[in-house]
Structures are given as C-alpha cells and as structure tokens.
Amino acid sequence: MGQEPADVKMTTVVTGGTLQLETDEATTGDNVRLALSGISKQDVLRGQILAEPGLFQKVVTFQANFYIPSSKRDGTIMLPEEGAELLFQFTSSAPGKHFGIPGVLRGVTQLSEHVVHAHVDLDSPVAMKEAMRFSLGKNGPSSNMVGGHGIALELDPIMD
C-alpha cells in the first residue's frame, strides 16, 4: 500500500528475508528484502507497507466515534454538527508523514460530553481497517471545531 489513499496492489512474495538472514517470516518493524511478483523496483517507494490480503479495505464511507477535547482557550467543547466539513488526517507508513482527506459527517449522535458517533463520507477513497485511528481538523467555514481524534468502527468497502 502506498502513500496515496487508495494505492493498493496485490502481489505475492517470491523470496524474502531480513537484511542479514534468509527467513520465511518477519514481524512489524523488521527491515526486510523481498522479491515480489508483478512489482518492479521502480514501483516501490520509501514508506510503503506490505499487508496481508484483506487487512485493509478501500472505503469512502464508514462509521466512527470521535473524541472532541475542550478548547484550551476557554474550556468550551465544540462538538461537530450534522453536515460538518472536516479534514480526516491519517498517518502514512513513512515516519512523520500524514495525509488528509476532506469529508462530511452525517447522522451525528452525542454519546457523552466529549464523544459523538457519526457516519463519515470522504471526498476520495482511502485504504483503512476497522479500529484504525485518525485525527480531525477544520476544513472550511462550516466547521467550528478545535480538533479531535476518532476510531473507525464499521467500514463500507468499495467493491471494484
């Protein structure tokens, strides 16, 4: 999966190993060398990740819970409203890299003082998995929020 939101390709690992040893498996964080069928060296960029099939799904709509903190300035809580335009910020696999996708909330329900549940409609597809976390930012004049973060609960995958 690349750094572009929906840049997903299917491949098979032909051979692999850590940088020092030939091995049949690796764990999160291991530096590895791999021979991938159907993927050329030019197709591989720093920061891309390799994941098992089905772990990530291409989605533009999902349900999530959002935590909205109090304003540091005056202590008020500005919960998002129906139709709020927000920027959903996802962390890339490259260290320190993020990308944002604009989206709109619908079906907003307040669960507690700081928590809301809503359906999200993104402007473009992103590769996600359930329980994936993201941060929120303002995106346009209809948003009066100071920020927050969320967790994806239920995904509505795009069928190619």
Coordinates of C-alpha atoms in Angstrom, one line a residue:
M1 CA 0.0 0.0 0.0
G2 CA 1.4 3.3 -1.0
Q3 CA 1.1 6.8 0.5
E4 CA -1.7 7.7 -1.8
P5 CA -5.0 6.9 -0.1
A6 CA -6.1 4.1 -2.5
D7 CA -2.8 2.9 -3.9
V8 CA -3.2 -0.8 -3.3
K9 CA -1.7 -3.6 -5.4
M10 CA -2.0 -7.3 -4.9
T11 CA 1.3 -9.3 -5.2
T12 CA 3.0 -12.5 -3.9
V13 CA 6.3 -12.7 -2.0
V14 CA 8.5 -14.9 -4.1
T15 CA 11.6 -14.8 -1.7
G16 CA 12.3 -12.9 1.4
G17 CA 14.5 -12.3 4.4
T18 CA 15.8 -9.8 6.9
L19 CA 18.8 -7.7 5.8
Q20 CA 21.2 -10.4 7.3
L21 CA 19.3 -13.7 7.0
E22 CA 17.1 -15.7 4.7
T23 CA 13.8 -16.3 6.5
D24 CA 10.2 -17.3 5.9
E25 CA 8.6 -14.7 8.2
A26 CA 9.1 -11.1 9.6
T27 CA 7.3 -9.1 12.2
T28 CA 6.2 -5.5 12.4
G29 CA 9.2 -3.1 12.3
D30 CA 11.6 -5.6 10.7
N31 CA 13.8 -4.3 7.8
V32 CA 13.3 -6.9 5.1
R33 CA 14.3 -7.6 1.5
L34 CA 11.6 -9.1 -0.7
A35 CA 11.2 -10.3 -4.3
L36 CA 7.5 -9.5 -5.3
S37 CA 5.8 -10.9 -8.3
G38 CA 4.5 -8.3 -10.7
I39 CA 6.1 -5.4 -8.8
S40 CA 9.2 -3.7 -10.3
K41 CA 11.8 -1.9 -8.3
Q42 CA 10.5 1.4 -9.7
D43 CA 7.1 0.7 -8.2
V44 CA 8.4 0.6 -4.7
L45 CA 8.8 3.8 -2.7
R46 CA 10.0 4.5 0.8
G47 CA 7.2 4.4 3.3
Q48 CA 5.0 1.9 1.6
I49 CA 3.7 -1.1 3.6
L50 CA 3.1 -4.7 2.8
A51 CA 0.0 -6.2 4.4
E52 CA -1.8 -9.5 4.2
P53 CA -4.8 -9.6 1.7
G54 CA -8.0 -8.2 3.2
L55 CA -6.4 -6.4 6.1
F56 CA -7.1 -3.0 4.5
Q57 CA -10.2 -2.1 2.6
K58 CA -10.8 0.7 0.1
V59 CA -13.5 2.9 1.6
V60 CA -15.2 6.3 1.2
T61 CA -17.8 5.8 3.9
F62 CA -17.5 4.5 7.5
Q63 CA -18.9 4.9 11.0
A64 CA -16.8 6.2 13.8
N65 CA -16.7 7.5 17.3
F66 CA -15.0 10.9 17.8
Y67 CA -13.4 12.4 20.9
I68 CA -13.5 16.2 20.9
P69 CA -11.4 17.9 23.6
S70 CA -12.2 21.1 25.4
S71 CA -10.8 24.3 23.9
K72 CA -7.6 25.3 25.7
R73 CA -8.5 28.9 25.3
D74 CA -11.9 29.0 27.2
G75 CA -12.7 25.4 28.1
T76 CA -15.7 25.1 25.7
I77 CA -16.5 21.9 23.8
M78 CA -17.4 22.5 20.1
L79 CA -18.9 19.2 19.0
P80 CA -19.3 18.7 15.2
E81 CA -22.8 19.1 13.8
E82 CA -24.7 17.4 11.0
G83 CA -23.0 18.2 7.7
A84 CA -19.8 19.4 9.3
E85 CA -16.9 19.6 6.8
L86 CA -13.8 18.1 8.4
L87 CA -10.3 17.1 7.4
F88 CA -9.6 13.4 8.3
Q89 CA -5.9 13.1 8.8
F90 CA -4.3 9.6 8.5
T91 CA -0.7 8.6 9.3
S92 CA 1.3 7.2 6.5
S93 CA 3.6 4.3 7.0
A94 CA 6.6 6.7 6.4
P95 CA 7.8 8.2 9.6
G96 CA 6.4 11.6 10.3
K97 CA 4.2 11.7 7.2
H98 CA 0.5 12.4 7.2
F99 CA -2.2 12.9 4.5
G100 CA -5.6 14.5 4.9
I101 CA -8.9 13.8 3.1
P102 CA -11.8 16.1 3.3
G103 CA -15.1 14.6 4.4
V104 CA -18.6 15.3 5.8
L105 CA -20.4 14.0 8.9
R106 CA -23.9 12.8 8.8
G107 CA -26.1 11.0 11.4
V108 CA -24.3 12.7 14.3
T109 CA -25.3 11.4 17.7
Q110 CA -23.8 12.7 21.0
L111 CA -22.7 9.8 23.3
S112 CA -21.2 11.8 26.1
E113 CA -19.9 15.3 26.9
H114 CA -16.8 14.8 24.6
V115 CA -17.8 11.9 22.4
V116 CA -20.0 11.7 19.3
H117 CA -20.8 8.9 16.8
A118 CA -21.3 9.6 13.1
H119 CA -21.3 8.3 9.6
V120 CA -18.4 9.8 7.5
D121 CA -18.5 10.4 3.8
L122 CA -14.9 11.1 2.5
D123 CA -14.3 13.0 -0.7
S124 CA -11.9 10.3 -2.0
P125 CA -11.1 6.6 -1.2
V126 CA -8.6 5.6 1.5
A127 CA -7.2 2.2 2.5
M128 CA -8.5 1.5 6.0
K129 CA -9.1 -1.2 8.5
E130 CA -11.5 -1.4 11.4
A131 CA -10.2 0.2 14.7
M132 CA -7.9 2.4 12.6
R133 CA -7.3 5.8 14.3
F134 CA -7.2 9.2 12.8
S135 CA -7.2 12.9 13.8
L136 CA -9.6 15.6 12.8
G137 CA -9.1 19.1 11.7
K138 CA -11.1 22.1 10.4
N139 CA -12.0 22.0 6.7
G140 CA -14.0 25.0 5.6
P141 CA -16.3 27.6 7.2
S142 CA -18.9 25.1 8.3
S143 CA -16.5 23.7 10.9
N144 CA -16.1 25.4 14.3
M145 CA -14.2 22.5 15.9
V146 CA -10.8 22.9 17.5
G147 CA -9.7 19.3 16.6
G148 CA -10.1 15.8 17.9
H149 CA -9.5 12.2 17.0
G150 CA -11.5 9.2 16.1
I151 CA -11.6 5.5 15.6
A152 CA -13.2 3.7 12.7
L153 CA -15.9 1.2 13.9
E154 CA -17.6 -0.1 10.8
L155 CA -16.4 0.2 7.2
D156 CA -18.4 0.2 4.0
P157 CA -15.8 -1.1 1.5
I158 CA -15.9 -0.2 -2.2
M159 CA -16.3 -3.2 -4.4
D160 CA -14.0 -2.9 -7.5

